[in-house]
Amino acid sequence: MGRLSRLAALAFVSLALVGGCTEELYEPNVLFFGEWIDIDGRDRSPEETCGGTFAYVDAYAGAVAAEFGVSEHLGAYRWYSPEQYAVELPCDDINYSCASTDGVAHSWALPIEHEVAHLANFIAGICPDALGEGLAEVYSANAFDAKTHDFELLVARMQEPSIPPSDREYGILGRFAAYLVARFGLEAVLDVCRTTGSSPSGPQLSAAMESVLGVSTDELLTDFEPELGSCNRARDYRWRVFGCGVAEAAPDLGRVSLDSERSIETTFALDCANDTTIGPLGDMVWTAGRFDVGADGIYMLSVDGDGLDISEVELRLTHCEPCGNALILPGEIVGPEILDAGRYSLELHAPADFRGSVRVTLEP
């Protein structure tokens, strides 16, 4: 079946499942055919997003697919106008976004990487909600912070893992999923999901955990609780597949090293018309990359806008390791930073109406 025909079929199934009877078959308005995911506009046009957004969503989908061991096209991202979303209600009473197991992500916002992660998960092995939503948080670009006092919510949810969690549970589920991935590896967690299917009871999930991981749910929770508090911020625990993942989807900005006195100097043209700018989302646009640090040490970091006011521009640097050090540095920066050797994810965020070039320099 061709890509366009497949989208039409998925659209019909989605409407039949979510909206009941419909008098006419929805014809897809494909704005972008990607290697990993297509963007299907519902009362939307390409001019309503920044020039780099479609390519970013596709690259992100490829990075997530690589993490989940998926080699096939993930499906479609159906991008609605807020008005059309309110008419169709593709996610029932969910007012933001969702993903369906027929390979369609639904949202009136773009990009929502959480739903893209779900699409890869559905192909790799559908998880019960307690694990599936946690993994989607881990492999999302934005996630909820975990709170230590929400541990009891996690304990209760693991007793009923197939019931959709409340918004309040997402942070603790993400933090627990990150712990499982760091300790056992993603493939082992997915093996638990393949063993249980999407709707296990609490005891069935615990039996699968013990069979695959060698530890029951209660034992895992006992081991996990003392770790809460040390890595609860989402920007720390989530895994940056775009800049840090096995697919290395983000542009390579180079390598800085004390040993060889190598420096990095990159100029970012932050403008929604630019083909590397992503968004807008939450009144922000951003661009991203990755770089390598050759040796532990103190490096001189500078961010400047050649006379532009960049006080609302924000630089985010994150070391690519579980709970790696995440720095958020606002405004014009000239100063030393202590960096450990290894790979780093870099994001430069700015207000949606920002227009101009920002230079980032990192040198020994």
CSV table of C-alpha atoms in Angstrom, one decimal:
chain,number,residue,atom,x,y,z
A,1,MET,CA,0.0,0.0,0.0
A,2,GLY,CA,1.4,3.4,-0.9
A,3,ARG,CA,2.2,6.0,1.8
A,4,LEU,CA,-0.7,8.3,0.8
A,5,SER,CA,-3.1,5.4,0.7
A,6,ARG,CA,-1.9,4.1,4.0
A,7,LEU,CA,-2.6,7.5,5.5
A,8,ALA,CA,-6.1,7.6,4.1
A,9,ALA,CA,-6.8,4.2,5.6
A,10,LEU,CA,-5.4,5.2,9.0
A,11,ALA,CA,-7.5,8.3,8.9
A,12,PHE,CA,-10.6,6.3,8.3
A,13,VAL,CA,-9.8,3.9,11.1
A,14,SER,CA,-9.0,6.8,13.5
A,15,LEU,CA,-12.3,8.6,12.8
A,16,ALA,CA,-14.3,5.4,13.1
A,17,LEU,CA,-12.7,4.6,16.5
A,18,VAL,CA,-12.8,8.1,17.9
A,19,GLY,CA,-15.5,10.0,16.2
A,20,GLY,CA,-18.2,7.5,15.5
A,21,CYS,CA,-19.9,7.7,12.1
A,22,THR,CA,-18.6,10.1,9.5
A,23,GLU,CA,-20.2,11.0,6.2
A,24,GLU,CA,-17.1,11.5,4.1
A,25,LEU,CA,-13.7,9.9,4.1
A,26,TYR,CA,-11.0,12.2,5.3
A,27,GLU,CA,-8.5,13.0,2.6
A,28,PRO,CA,-5.0,13.4,4.0
A,29,ASN,CA,-3.3,16.8,3.5
A,30,VAL,CA,0.3,15.6,3.7
A,31,LEU,CA,2.5,18.6,4.2
A,32,PHE,CA,5.7,16.5,4.5
A,33,PHE,CA,6.7,13.0,3.5
A,34,GLY,CA,9.5,12.0,5.8
A,35,GLU,CA,11.9,9.0,6.0
A,36,TRP,CA,10.5,8.1,9.4
A,37,ILE,CA,7.2,10.0,9.8
A,38,ASP,CA,4.8,12.1,7.7
A,39,ILE,CA,3.2,15.4,8.7
A,40,ASP,CA,-0.5,15.4,7.9
A,41,GLY,CA,-2.1,18.8,8.2
A,42,ARG,CA,-5.7,19.2,9.4
A,43,ASP,CA,-6.6,22.8,8.7
A,44,ARG,CA,-2.9,23.6,8.8
A,45,SER,CA,-0.2,24.9,6.3
A,46,PRO,CA,3.6,24.8,6.3
A,47,GLU,CA,3.7,28.6,6.9
A,48,GLU,CA,2.4,28.1,10.4
A,49,THR,CA,5.6,26.5,11.7
A,50,CYS,CA,9.3,27.3,11.5
A,51,GLY,CA,11.3,26.1,8.5
A,52,GLY,CA,13.2,23.4,10.3
A,53,THR,CA,10.3,21.8,12.2
A,54,PHE,CA,9.2,19.1,9.7
A,55,ALA,CA,12.8,17.9,9.2
A,56,TYR,CA,13.4,18.0,13.0
A,57,VAL,CA,10.3,15.8,13.7
A,58,ASP,CA,11.4,13.3,11.1
A,59,ALA,CA,15.0,13.2,12.4
A,60,TYR,CA,13.7,12.9,16.0
A,61,ALA,CA,11.4,10.0,14.8
A,62,GLY,CA,14.5,8.3,13.3
A,63,ALA,CA,16.5,8.8,16.5
A,64,VAL,CA,13.7,7.3,18.6
A,65,ALA,CA,13.2,4.4,16.1
A,66,ALA,CA,16.9,3.6,16.4
A,67,GLU,CA,16.7,3.5,20.2
A,68,PHE,CA,13.7,1.2,20.1
A,69,GLY,CA,15.2,-1.0,17.5
A,70,VAL,CA,12.6,-0.1,14.9
A,71,SER,CA,13.6,0.0,11.2
A,72,GLU,CA,10.2,0.9,9.6
A,73,HIS,CA,8.4,4.1,9.0
A,74,LEU,CA,6.5,5.1,12.2
A,75,GLY,CA,3.3,6.5,10.6
A,76,ALA,CA,1.8,9.9,10.6
A,77,TYR,CA,1.8,13.0,12.8
A,78,ARG,CA,-1.7,14.5,12.3
A,79,TRP,CA,-1.3,18.2,13.1
A,80,TYR,CA,-4.6,20.0,13.7
A,81,SER,CA,-5.5,23.7,14.1
A,82,PRO,CA,-6.9,24.3,17.6
A,83,GLU,CA,-10.3,24.9,16.0
A,84,GLN,CA,-10.2,21.6,14.0
A,85,TYR,CA,-9.0,19.7,17.0
A,86,ALA,CA,-12.0,21.0,19.0
A,87,VAL,CA,-14.3,19.8,16.3
A,88,GLU,CA,-12.9,16.4,15.8
A,89,LEU,CA,-11.7,15.6,19.4
A,90,PRO,CA,-9.3,12.9,18.1
A,91,CYS,CA,-8.2,12.2,21.7
A,92,ASP,CA,-11.6,12.1,23.3
A,93,ASP,CA,-11.3,14.1,26.6
A,94,ILE,CA,-7.5,14.7,26.3
A,95,ASN,CA,-7.1,18.3,25.3
A,96,TYR,CA,-3.5,18.3,24.1
A,97,SER,CA,-2.3,15.2,22.2
A,98,CYS,CA,-2.4,11.4,22.0
A,99,ALA,CA,-1.1,8.6,19.9
A,100,SER,CA,-3.1,5.7,18.5
A,101,THR,CA,-1.9,2.1,17.9
A,102,ASP,CA,-2.7,2.4,14.2
A,103,GLY,CA,0.4,4.6,13.8
A,104,VAL,CA,-1.0,8.1,14.1
A,105,ALA,CA,0.0,10.9,16.5
A,106,HIS,CA,-2.7,13.5,17.1
A,107,SER,CA,-2.0,17.1,18.3
A,108,TRP,CA,-2.8,20.7,17.7
A,109,ALA,CA,0.8,21.5,18.7
A,110,LEU,CA,4.0,20.7,16.8
A,111,PRO,CA,6.4,19.2,17.7
A,112,ILE,CA,5.3,17.0,20.6
A,113,GLU,CA,8.0,14.3,20.7
A,114,HIS,CA,6.3,12.4,23.5
A,115,GLU,CA,3.7,11.1,21.0
A,116,VAL,CA,6.5,10.2,18.4
A,117,ALA,CA,8.1,8.1,21.1
A,118,HIS,CA,4.8,6.3,21.6
A,119,LEU,CA,4.7,5.4,17.9
A,120,ALA,CA,8.1,3.7,18.0
A,121,ASN,CA,7.0,1.9,21.2
A,122,PHE,CA,3.9,0.6,19.6
A,123,ILE,CA,5.9,-1.1,16.9
A,124,ALA,CA,8.6,-2.4,19.2
A,125,GLY,CA,6.1,-3.9,21.6
A,126,ILE,CA,3.1,-2.1,23.2
A,127,CYS,CA,3.6,-1.5,26.9
A,128,PRO,CA,1.0,-1.2,29.7
A,129,ASP,CA,0.3,2.4,30.4
A,130,ALA,CA,2.5,2.6,33.5
A,131,LEU,CA,5.6,1.7,31.5
A,132,GLY,CA,4.5,3.2,28.1
A,133,GLU,CA,3.9,6.7,29.4
A,134,GLY,CA,7.1,6.5,31.5
A,135,LEU,CA,9.1,5.6,28.4
A,136,ALA,CA,7.5,8.3,26.3
A,137,GLU,CA,8.6,10.8,29.0
A,138,VAL,CA,12.1,9.5,29.0
A,139,TYR,CA,12.4,9.7,25.2
A,140,SER,CA,10.6,13.1,24.9
A,141,ALA,CA,12.2,16.5,24.4
A,142,ASN,CA,10.1,17.8,27.2
A,143,ALA,CA,8.9,15.9,30.3
A,144,PHE,CA,7.4,16.4,33.7
A,145,ASP,CA,9.7,16.7,36.8
A,146,ALA,CA,9.4,13.9,39.3
A,147,LYS,CA,8.5,14.7,42.9
A,148,THR,CA,9.7,12.5,45.8
A,149,HIS,CA,6.4,12.6,47.5
A,150,ASP,CA,4.7,11.1,44.4
A,151,PHE,CA,6.4,7.8,45.1
A,152,GLU,CA,3.2,6.4,46.6
A,153,LEU,CA,1.4,7.3,43.4
A,154,LEU,CA,4.0,5.1,41.6
A,155,VAL,CA,3.4,2.2,44.0
A,156,ALA,CA,-0.4,2.4,43.4
A,157,ARG,CA,0.0,2.7,39.7
A,158,MET,CA,2.2,-0.4,39.5
A,159,GLN,CA,-0.6,-2.3,41.2
A,160,GLU,CA,-2.9,-1.3,38.3
A,161,PRO,CA,-0.4,-0.7,35.4
A,162,SER,CA,-3.0,-0.9,32.6
A,163,ILE,CA,-5.1,2.1,33.7
A,164,PRO,CA,-4.2,5.4,32.1
A,165,PRO,CA,-2.3,7.6,34.6
A,166,SER,CA,-3.3,11.1,35.7
A,167,ASP,CA,-1.2,14.1,34.6
A,168,ARG,CA,0.3,14.2,38.1
A,169,GLU,CA,1.8,10.7,37.6
A,170,TYR,CA,3.8,11.4,34.5
A,171,GLY,CA,6.9,12.8,36.2
A,172,ILE,CA,7.3,9.8,38.6
A,173,LEU,CA,6.5,7.3,35.9
A,174,GLY,CA,9.2,8.9,33.7
A,175,ARG,CA,11.7,8.9,36.5
A,176,PHE,CA,11.0,5.2,37.2
A,177,ALA,CA,11.3,4.3,33.5
A,178,ALA,CA,14.6,6.2,33.3
A,179,TYR,CA,15.8,4.1,36.3
A,180,LEU,CA,14.8,0.9,34.6
A,181,VAL,CA,16.4,1.8,31.3
A,182,ALA,CA,19.7,2.9,33.1
A,183,ARG,CA,19.8,-0.3,35.2
A,184,PHE,CA,18.6,-3.0,32.7
A,185,GLY,CA,18.6,-1.3,29.2
A,186,LEU,CA,15.7,-0.4,27.0
A,187,GLU,CA,15.6,-3.7,25.2
A,188,ALA,CA,15.0,-5.5,28.5
A,189,VAL,CA,12.2,-3.2,29.5
A,190,LEU,CA,10.6,-3.7,26.1
A,191,ASP,CA,10.9,-7.5,26.7
A,192,VAL,CA,8.8,-7.0,29.8
A,193,CYS,CA,6.2,-5.3,27.6
A,194,ARG,CA,6.3,-8.1,25.0
A,195,THR,CA,5.8,-10.6,27.8
A,196,THR,CA,2.8,-8.9,29.4
A,197,GLY,CA,1.1,-7.3,26.4
A,198,SER,CA,-0.7,-4.0,26.9
A,199,SER,CA,-3.1,-4.9,29.7
A,200,PRO,CA,-1.5,-6.9,32.5
A,201,SER,CA,-2.7,-6.9,36.1
A,202,GLY,CA,-0.3,-5.8,38.8
A,203,PRO,CA,0.7,-9.4,39.7
A,204,GLN,CA,1.1,-10.2,36.0
A,205,LEU,CA,3.5,-7.3,35.5
A,206,SER,CA,5.5,-8.2,38.6
A,207,ALA,CA,5.8,-11.8,37.3
A,208,ALA,CA,7.1,-10.5,34.0
A,209,MET,CA,9.6,-8.2,35.7
A,210,GLU,CA,10.9,-11.1,37.8
A,211,SER,CA,11.1,-13.4,34.7
A,212,VAL,CA,12.9,-10.9,32.4
A,213,LEU,CA,14.7,-8.6,34.9
A,214,GLY,CA,15.2,-11.0,37.8
A,215,VAL,CA,13.5,-8.7,40.2
A,216,SER,CA,9.8,-8.3,41.2
A,217,THR,CA,8.0,-5.0,41.1
A,218,ASP,CA,8.1,-4.6,44.9
A,219,GLU,CA,11.9,-5.3,44.9
A,220,LEU,CA,12.4,-2.7,42.1
A,221,LEU,CA,10.4,-0.1,44.0
A,222,THR,CA,12.4,-0.7,47.2
A,223,ASP,CA,15.6,-0.3,45.3
A,224,PHE,CA,14.4,2.8,43.4
A,225,GLU,CA,13.0,4.8,46.3
A,226,PRO,CA,16.4,5.9,47.7
A,227,GLU,CA,17.4,7.3,44.3
A,228,LEU,CA,14.6,9.8,44.3
A,229,GLY,CA,15.7,13.4,44.8
A,230,SER,CA,19.1,13.0,43.1
A,231,CYS,CA,17.8,13.2,39.6
A,232,ASN,CA,14.2,14.4,39.7
A,233,ARG,CA,14.3,17.2,37.2
A,234,ALA,CA,13.1,16.1,33.8
A,235,ARG,CA,16.0,17.9,32.1
A,236,ASP,CA,18.3,15.6,34.0
A,237,TYR,CA,16.6,12.2,33.8
A,238,ARG,CA,15.2,12.3,30.2
A,239,TRP,CA,17.3,10.8,27.4
A,240,ARG,CA,18.2,13.2,24.6
A,241,VAL,CA,17.9,11.0,21.6
A,242,PHE,CA,18.2,13.9,19.2
A,243,GLY,CA,21.7,15.0,20.4
A,244,CYS,CA,22.8,12.0,22.4
A,245,GLY,CA,21.1,8.9,21.0
A,246,VAL,CA,22.5,6.1,18.9
A,247,ALA,CA,21.2,7.7,15.7
A,248,GLU,CA,23.0,11.0,16.4
A,249,ALA,CA,20.3,13.0,14.7
A,250,ALA,CA,21.5,16.5,15.7
A,251,PRO,CA,24.0,18.4,13.6
A,252,ASP,CA,27.6,17.8,14.7
A,253,LEU,CA,29.2,21.0,15.9
A,254,GLY,CA,32.7,19.7,16.3
A,255,ARG,CA,35.1,18.9,19.2
A,256,VAL,CA,36.7,21.0,21.8
A,257,SER,CA,39.8,19.8,23.7
A,258,LEU,CA,42.4,21.0,26.1
A,259,ASP,CA,44.9,18.5,24.8
A,260,SER,CA,44.9,19.7,21.2
A,261,GLU,CA,43.6,23.2,21.9
A,262,ARG,CA,40.7,22.7,19.6
A,263,SER,CA,37.8,25.2,19.8
A,264,ILE,CA,34.2,25.3,18.6
A,265,GLU,CA,32.6,28.5,17.1
A,266,THR,CA,29.1,28.2,15.6
A,267,THR,CA,26.7,30.9,14.5
A,268,PHE,CA,23.0,30.1,14.8
A,269,ALA,CA,20.5,32.1,12.6
A,270,LEU,CA,17.5,32.0,15.0
A,271,ASP,CA,14.6,33.0,12.8
A,272,CYS,CA,11.4,31.1,12.2
A,273,ALA,CA,12.0,31.4,8.4
A,274,ASN,CA,15.3,29.6,8.7
A,275,ASP,CA,15.5,25.9,7.8
A,276,THR,CA,17.3,25.0,11.0
A,277,THR,CA,14.9,26.7,13.4
A,278,ILE,CA,12.3,24.6,15.2
A,279,GLY,CA,8.9,25.7,16.7
A,280,PRO,CA,7.3,27.9,17.7
A,281,LEU,CA,6.1,26.0,20.8
A,282,GLY,CA,5.1,27.8,24.0
A,283,ASP,CA,6.1,31.1,22.4
A,284,MET,CA,9.7,29.8,21.9
A,285,VAL,CA,11.8,28.7,19.0
A,286,TRP,CA,15.0,26.8,19.2
A,287,THR,CA,17.8,25.1,17.3
A,288,ALA,CA,20.0,22.1,18.4
A,289,GLY,CA,23.3,20.4,17.8
A,290,ARG,CA,25.8,18.1,19.5
A,291,PHE,CA,29.5,18.4,20.3
A,292,ASP,CA,32.3,16.5,21.9
A,293,VAL,CA,34.6,17.5,24.8
A,294,GLY,CA,38.0,15.7,24.5
A,295,ALA,CA,39.2,16.1,28.1
A,296,ASP,CA,37.9,17.1,31.5
A,297,GLY,CA,38.7,20.7,32.4
A,298,ILE,CA,37.7,24.3,32.5
A,299,TYR,CA,36.6,25.8,29.1
A,300,MET,CA,35.7,29.4,28.2
A,301,LEU,CA,32.1,29.7,26.9
A,302,SER,CA,30.8,32.8,25.2
A,303,VAL,CA,27.4,33.6,23.7
A,304,ASP,CA,26.9,36.9,21.9
A,305,GLY,CA,24.5,38.5,19.4
A,306,ASP,CA,26.8,41.1,17.8
A,307,GLY,CA,24.9,44.0,19.4
A,308,LEU,CA,21.5,42.3,19.5
A,309,ASP,CA,19.6,42.1,22.8
A,310,ILE,CA,19.9,38.4,23.6
A,311,SER,CA,18.9,38.6,27.3
A,312,GLU,CA,16.0,36.3,26.6
A,313,VAL,CA,18.0,33.8,24.6
A,314,GLU,CA,18.9,30.6,26.6
A,315,LEU,CA,21.7,28.1,26.1
A,316,ARG,CA,21.2,24.5,27.3
A,317,LEU,CA,24.1,22.1,27.5
A,318,THR,CA,23.7,18.6,28.7
A,319,HIS,CA,26.3,15.9,29.2
A,320,CYS,CA,25.2,12.7,27.3
A,321,GLU,CA,24.9,10.2,30.2
A,322,PRO,CA,22.1,9.1,32.5
A,323,CYS,CA,21.4,12.0,34.8
A,324,GLY,CA,24.2,14.0,33.1
A,325,ASN,CA,24.9,17.5,34.2
A,326,ALA,CA,22.4,19.9,32.6
A,327,LEU,CA,23.3,23.6,32.4
A,328,ILE,CA,20.8,26.3,31.5
A,329,LEU,CA,22.5,29.6,30.8
A,330,PRO,CA,20.5,32.7,30.1
A,331,GLY,CA,21.5,35.8,28.2
A,332,GLU,CA,25.0,37.0,27.1
A,333,ILE,CA,27.6,34.7,28.6
A,334,VAL,CA,31.4,35.0,28.8
A,335,GLY,CA,32.9,32.9,31.4
A,336,PRO,CA,34.5,29.6,32.5
A,337,GLU,CA,32.5,26.3,32.7
A,338,ILE,CA,33.7,23.0,34.1
A,339,LEU,CA,33.0,20.3,31.5
A,340,ASP,CA,33.7,16.5,31.7
A,341,ALA,CA,34.9,14.7,28.7
A,342,GLY,CA,32.2,13.1,26.4
A,343,ARG,CA,29.4,14.0,24.2
A,344,TYR,CA,27.0,17.0,24.8
A,345,SER,CA,23.6,18.0,23.6
A,346,LEU,CA,23.3,21.7,22.8
A,347,GLU,CA,20.0,23.7,22.4
A,348,LEU,CA,19.7,27.4,21.9
A,349,HIS,CA,16.2,28.8,22.7
A,350,ALA,CA,14.8,32.2,22.0
A,351,PRO,CA,11.4,34.0,22.0
A,352,ALA,CA,9.2,33.2,18.9
A,353,ASP,CA,9.6,36.7,17.6
A,354,PHE,CA,13.4,36.7,17.8
A,355,ARG,CA,15.2,37.5,14.6
A,356,GLY,CA,19.0,37.4,14.4
A,357,SER,CA,22.2,35.5,14.6
A,358,VAL,CA,23.7,34.2,17.9
A,359,ARG,CA,27.3,33.0,18.1
A,360,VAL,CA,28.4,30.3,20.5
A,361,THR,CA,32.1,29.8,21.2
A,362,LEU,CA,33.7,27.2,23.4
A,363,GLU,CA,37.5,27.1,23.7
A,364,PRO,CA,40.2,25.8,26.0
